[in-house]
Every structure is written in structure tokens, then in C-alpha cells.
Amino acid sequence: MKAKHLVWLRRISQALFLVLFLFLLVETRFPDSIYLEYSLAVTTEQDIRLHYPSTFFFQLNPLIWLTSLLSGHIWIKGFFWAVGVILLTLLLGRFFCGFVCPLGTLHHMAGRIRPALKGKKMIEANRKRGSQKIKYFLLLTLLISSLMGLNFTGLLDPISLFFRSLALAVFPALGNGIKAICDVIARSDIKPLNLLSYGAEVLVSPVFGYGYQSFKTGWFIGVLFLVILFLNRIRPRFWCRTLCPLGALLAIFSRFSILGLEKNNETCTDCKLCERDCQGAASPHPDQGWDHTECLLCFNCSGGCPENALSFRFKWSHLPSRGPDMGRRAVLGGLMAGISLPLLGRLDGNIHAVSDPRLIRPPGALEEKNFLELCQRCGLCMKVCPTNVINPALTEGGMAAFWTPNLIMTLGYCEYSCILCGSVCPTGAIKEISSKEKIEQPVRIGSAYIVRGRCLPWSGNGPCIVCEEHCPTSPKAIYLRNEVVPRSDGKESEVLLPYVDLKRCVGCGICEYKCPVKGRPAVLVIAAGESRSVRNQILLDMQGGSYAQGGLASPRRERVEQGKPFHRLDRR
Amino acid sequence: MEETMDQSITRREAIRKGLIISGSVLLAGTLGRPDLKSPVALAEQKKGGFVVEGVGKAEGYSVAELTKRVFDAAGGMQQFVSKGDVVVVKPNISWARAPNLAATTNPEVLEAVIKLAFNAGAKKVRIVDNTIHDARRCFALSGAGMVAKKTGADLIYPRSSLMRDMKIQGHRLDVWPVFTPVIEADKVINIPVAKVHTLSKLTLGMKNWIGGVGGRRNALHQDIHQTIVDLAQFFKPSVTLIDAIRVMVKNGPSGGSESDVAVMNRLILSNDPVAADAKGAGLFQIPPQSIGFILLAEKRGLGTSDLTKLNQQQVIL
């Protein structure tokens, strides 16, 4: 195969994987083409799940596999894909960065299309630099920190970062922009224009979300993403060379790569085209320190060489004599940061004390400590949620829980029988449960209480039973009593007053969402009573419910059941 | 604020007149002919009012057959649907619940009605409801989506571009966002499911029109009976078919357990919306006169709760 063909092969592979990534991202939504069959059996207990394996790229990702193993001591679903990537990396080097990684492809495009730098400046920008060691520092920070029980890999992992940026910022921004246009057209009184807007809405809603999703802190996620993209104008694939922890991990595993670069010094005219186009800043001169750990296998050097002086060959003799150039400072720094961040993360008191009342985790989420060991903050649960209730946390869970999923009941509510978030979680931080489990155990995410001062009937402002009407449990957790309340005109009136039965409440939040008192509703859901926590309980006869009684057991809880010792702290 | 509101109304009215002039031909094929006869006029007291009760007594009777017989007793579906009509069926699919929980209109009844409408020559049948839970989940779980797929009816998802401020001209509701496919149909068939409700006591035919509007629906409860009647005089279905095959007798209107459901195997068909609800109230042994919205609706001249004034029939299968 000629070197030029390899470049095209790489481009085709990059395009296919990018398209696949985008396709799976778009399909991470409530599948609106599934209609349950009713004639076979009137009682339908089928669960609605996704058509496509939306976690594929996360399973392919060795960094997520390794950090989940280190922090949560679990083998995540489909991790053999990641093992396969590592095995191939051992032989080939960082083929994942050059051929597969969708974020890498985007960076590649951002750096190549109308490049900001030309000629000598580009050659200069593509020189190897000391700053490329930063990625090892970040990798070590993430690995050590995971080992210490705080896994924030997803903040920097390219797959999580790309998914989060697209799903929580780019797509919602485009979707809401299109909606703004549709709304203007829909407001028109000319019928064909109305139809046009309806048609546009029907067409774009599968891509941008049926209900026009938007997310708290979405702007920040978007700005960061734009900054990372912009860095490609300063140096091509800045992210991949300098920051990407997955790239660093793969670089370490490329230790035994037998695919090496060879150069025919006789034909080389030293035109430096290879240096100009090198994506990894790996100085593509085998005799002058070509760094195989920095090489992204883009094949630009061999494919672009006018004299065909460069070529990639399989040879045992290519076995590199040394490992990746990490630098002592990066290693020590990584160790220090990896140890300190988990410790600092606990200073908020959110791990060993009962957490913020407004930190409401998705149904099936593990208890907070185990949850933070596994959550990637990738945004899959947030993207798939049909009501848009799951949002990235800002401060609710402290530093350690930044951008982890948090349910904000004024923005949506948890649908009683919906289990999609758990079914897409790539690491099992949210356990996969069935509708039946969710309803029958039940899986509680919090509990509601009435704020009597704002409640319309309680405050004498008139009848309203909206919270009770929407309450999904049977019998209803919100019940009504006919009582006499004073009115502003001095008279008294008989109204139905809402009360909450904590034993029945699952914390779904539809009462808070539908309450006519907007902004700060008259019925609020707090995390207390959530099934996942042993400590965060209100009633004496609730023992962290379903989690302790099996079904949703966390790794630690399983040890308790087997009679093995566990940390006293967990039980405080 | 008020100024802009006034403006939008006058503009819409001006355009509505414009539409009358330019004719409905423009889009008749795609979204049906808009109902240009003022939709706000009060329902006329119907001559030849009827109420048909269908009872499925036989073991394993066919719901579809019972539906057909009930319509036949009223002269057949062709009494209500003409050839080439765009028909909107308005089931109650408020909740994402499986059919056995009776929180939503029975899919077998829905399917039967749609088939009858197609057989009577309907050009298009649209299933329309502004649901409470996420519409996709409601359509998927209640069976309405599968009905659409099987029968070829269109499933109309509630979307913001289909909501439009309109003059309801009620006693309580003046201008309110309306789900336009309902009023743009040639014929409307209301197919509610009978349930109990804590505030309005029952939810039957007239209350089903809360699913025909958008906006701040959770504020309607502050004067529930009056707003139900306001909506009932705005939406005028050709006929109302109350599904009481499975009836939610407690924990309404969302239920959630089979123990909340009583199997009654009944259907009630009437061209008088008040009579349909009055007859429906009988299923729960509640006197119609004790239900606020039935009283108010009768006072408003929307129909009669005195069933003896109507041609009453019973069909037993």
C-alpha cells in the first residue's frame, strides 16, 4: 500500500467514526418510534430502552475502563473493547488518536481547514515542546485521584468531554436557535409559514431534542469547548498533544510498538514538509529523535513526502529503546495533585456528611461515595432524559461533584416509570434498573414537602389540587383533607389542603414541577429519604430502603451482606 | 402588556377574515380546512339528541364490535363523518400509563373509532392530545402510538408551533393558547375515559378539553368547573364517546395501580356533551346535579342533564 493511500484510509476511518459518534449522540434520546403493543396483553410491563449502543465510544475508551477499575473496583460493561484498543496500541502505537477519536478528528479539521499558520511558522508550531508533558501530569493526577476514590476523569477524558460539550452545549444552542426562528414563523398569521415552522420543528426535533433541551452551566461547557477548539489555531491538535489524558495513557502503552518510521536519507531533500504536516509534533525524523509516543499515526509525513523518503514499516528492531518522555516534574506533580484533590474534594463535607438537600441524583444512582467513584460527568443521562430534569451540578455536591447529574425539579421531573438514565450510564454510576423495580421497591430519589406559606389553599388564596392530581404513586403520596382556612376578606372558606405521606413519596418532583407557584414552588423536593443513602433518611423504619435489601446493592453494600467488614464512616 | 395582547388579537382576527377571503383551499390537503364558522358560537340545543349506552356482558366480547354497535344504534358513523373529512379524535392520553391502569383512553376503543371513521370516508384521522406527561412516553405506553401505526392515523405531538392564542370568550377564560389541530378539523370526536378526580369529582367528556389547550393549565384548577364549561363551549365535538370499559374509581386522575380500576365494560355515546357526562356520572352513582361543571354547562345551554329528554338506547353484547 502506498503511503498516500494510508492517509486516505485514515481520513475515511476518521470520518466514519466521527459520523458514528454523532449518530449515537443524536440517538441518545427517548426513542419516539417505540410504541408498546397493547393487544397481546393489556398489561404492558415492557421497558422502553434505546435502539442503539450509545455507550460504545465509552466502552472503547481505556481511560474510563482503567479509572473505573481503580476507583470503583468494578469491570465496566463492555470493557473488552477498551482492552482490545490497548492490545492494538501495544503493537501499533496511538492509532486510536489518529484513526478513531472523534474529538481528535474535530481538532484535526479545526487545525487543517484554512490554517492560521503557514510555512515556517507552521513548522515552528509543530516542533516538539516540553509542554507536551502536561498530559502525563494530567493523566497521573486522574489515575492517582481515582485510586484515592475520586474519579473526575470525565472532566478531561476526550470522549466524555466531546459528548458533554455537544450534548449539553452545542446541540442545545443550535436547537434553541432554530426554535427561536420557528417561533417567529409560527407567530405569523400566514398559514403556509405556520406549516413551515411545524415542518421544521418535526424535522429538527429528533436531532435537537423533542422539547428543546437546555442545561444549567451549558454556556460554560460551550465556552470551554470553543476555547479548546480555538487552541488549534495556535498549534494544530493542541489538545491531543498537550492536554489529552487518554492520549497520554495510549502513549504509555505504545511502548512496544513495532510499527516504526523509516527514512531514506539519500532521497530526503530536507524540505521539511513532513515537519509542517506532523499532527503530533513528533519530529518525524527517525534518525533525529522521532518520538513514537507522540506520533498520532496520521501518516501525513510519509504520505506527503514528495521524494517518498519516509515510510512506516513493521519491524521488531523498531522496538523503542525508551518509554514516553514524561519528565520528573510531571510525574511528581501528578502524584501530588492526585493525592490532594480527593482530599480537598472531601472538605465540602458532602461525602461523609449528608449532602446538600438539593443534590438529587437520578433514580438508581449509587450512594454518593460510590457514585463519585464512577460518574464520568459525560452527560449521557442528561441528554437521554425525556423531561430535561437532569442537569450538571454546579455547587450542589461540592467540588468533587462538579458537573455530575443533578435533578432540578423546576426544570423537569422524573417520570415515574422511566429508566432511561440508568440504561445509558457507561460506568454504572447509575445502576440499570427496570420500571418494575423502580416502582415496586420503590427507588426513591428524595421526598416532597409542602411550603404552606406559599401554597394556594394553605394560604387562603383559593382551591388548587395540582400536586395531588399529578402524584404518580398509588395510593397517592400527596393526599388532601377538607378543612376551613381564613381568607383575606376575613371570611372563612372550605378547601382541600395537601399533605405529604413520606412513606409513599418517591421524590419524583412532578408536584414541584407542576405547582402553579412558579420559580420557588409551594411544594419542594429534597434529597432526604433517597433510597441510595443509608444516612440520608427521615423515617425510623426506612433503612436506606431498597439498596440495603438487595437489587440495587452497591459494591460496598454487597460486602456488608456477606458479613465482611466495611468502613464505619459509611454507617454514621 | 395589555396593549400587546389586544394587538395580537385584532391582528389575528384581521388575518382570520383574510383567510376567509383567500379561502381554505390553500392547505386543505395538508392540515385540513380550518373551521371558519365561528368556533366560539354557543352549541345549539340539538334536536334529535340521543344517548346510547353499550354494555359488554358476554365473556370475552369484542370491544371493537361493541364500539361499532353503539355507533350503529346512533345511525352509524356516517352520521358524524362525511366523505373526505379530516377527523380529529381526542382521546385522553394525559399520563404515561399502560392501558390496564385505565388512566388513558382504552386503545381498543380508540382503534375501533378510527377504523369506523376511515370506513365512513374520512380522508385523514388525527389523534390529538396535549398530554401532561411527556407526549412521547404517553403515546408509547398508552397504546395510542401503536393504534396510529396500525390504523394509519396521524399522531399529532403537542408542539409550541401548534399552540395559538385564541379568544375562548368564556366567563372565566378570555384568551388562551389553543391546540390548533382540534379546531382545524372538519369533525371532532371526543373519546374521554371515565375517571374520578379530586377537585371536579369526575373527569369525563367536557373536562377532556383541558387537553385541547396549552398554557398555564395548572392554574385552571382555581376555578375548575367554570373553566371546564368555558372550554366545552369553545370545542364542539360532533359526538362524545365515553370509554368506561375500565374505569378508574379511586386515586384519580392518574391512578397507577390495577386496584384503582373497576371493569365496567361500558361505552356511552351522545351528541349532547352534557348528557354524555350526566350519563357517565351515573356509572359512579353520582347524581349529575351534584357536579359543578354539569350544572354550569346546562345553565350555559350546552346541553341537558335530563336524560329523559333524549332518545335513550342500550346496546348489549
Short mmCIF file of C-alpha atoms in Angstrom, two decimals, chain B residues 196 201-202 277-291 294:
data_model
loop_
_atom_site.label_atom_id
_atom_site.label_comp_id
_atom_site.label_asym_id
_atom_site.label_seq_id
_atom_site.Cartn_x
_atom_site.Cartn_y
_atom_site.Cartn_z
CA VAL B 196 -62.60 10.11 39.33
CA LYS B 201 -65.22 14.86 41.23
CA LEU B 202 -65.20 13.22 37.79
CA ASP B 277 -71.29 13.42 31.14
CA ALA B 278 -74.56 13.11 33.06
CA LYS B 279 -74.90 9.54 31.91
CA GLY B 280 -71.25 8.97 32.77
CA ALA B 281 -71.80 10.28 36.29
CA GLY B 282 -74.37 7.52 36.71
CA LEU B 283 -71.59 4.96 36.41
CA PHE B 284 -70.17 6.28 39.66
CA GLN B 285 -73.61 6.53 41.31
CA ILE B 286 -73.18 10.28 41.48
CA PRO B 287 -76.22 12.46 40.72
CA PRO B 288 -75.30 14.73 37.76
CA GLN B 289 -76.81 17.72 39.54
CA SER B 290 -74.15 17.47 42.24
CA ILE B 291 -71.33 18.04 39.78
CA ILE B 294 -72.55 19.67 34.58
#
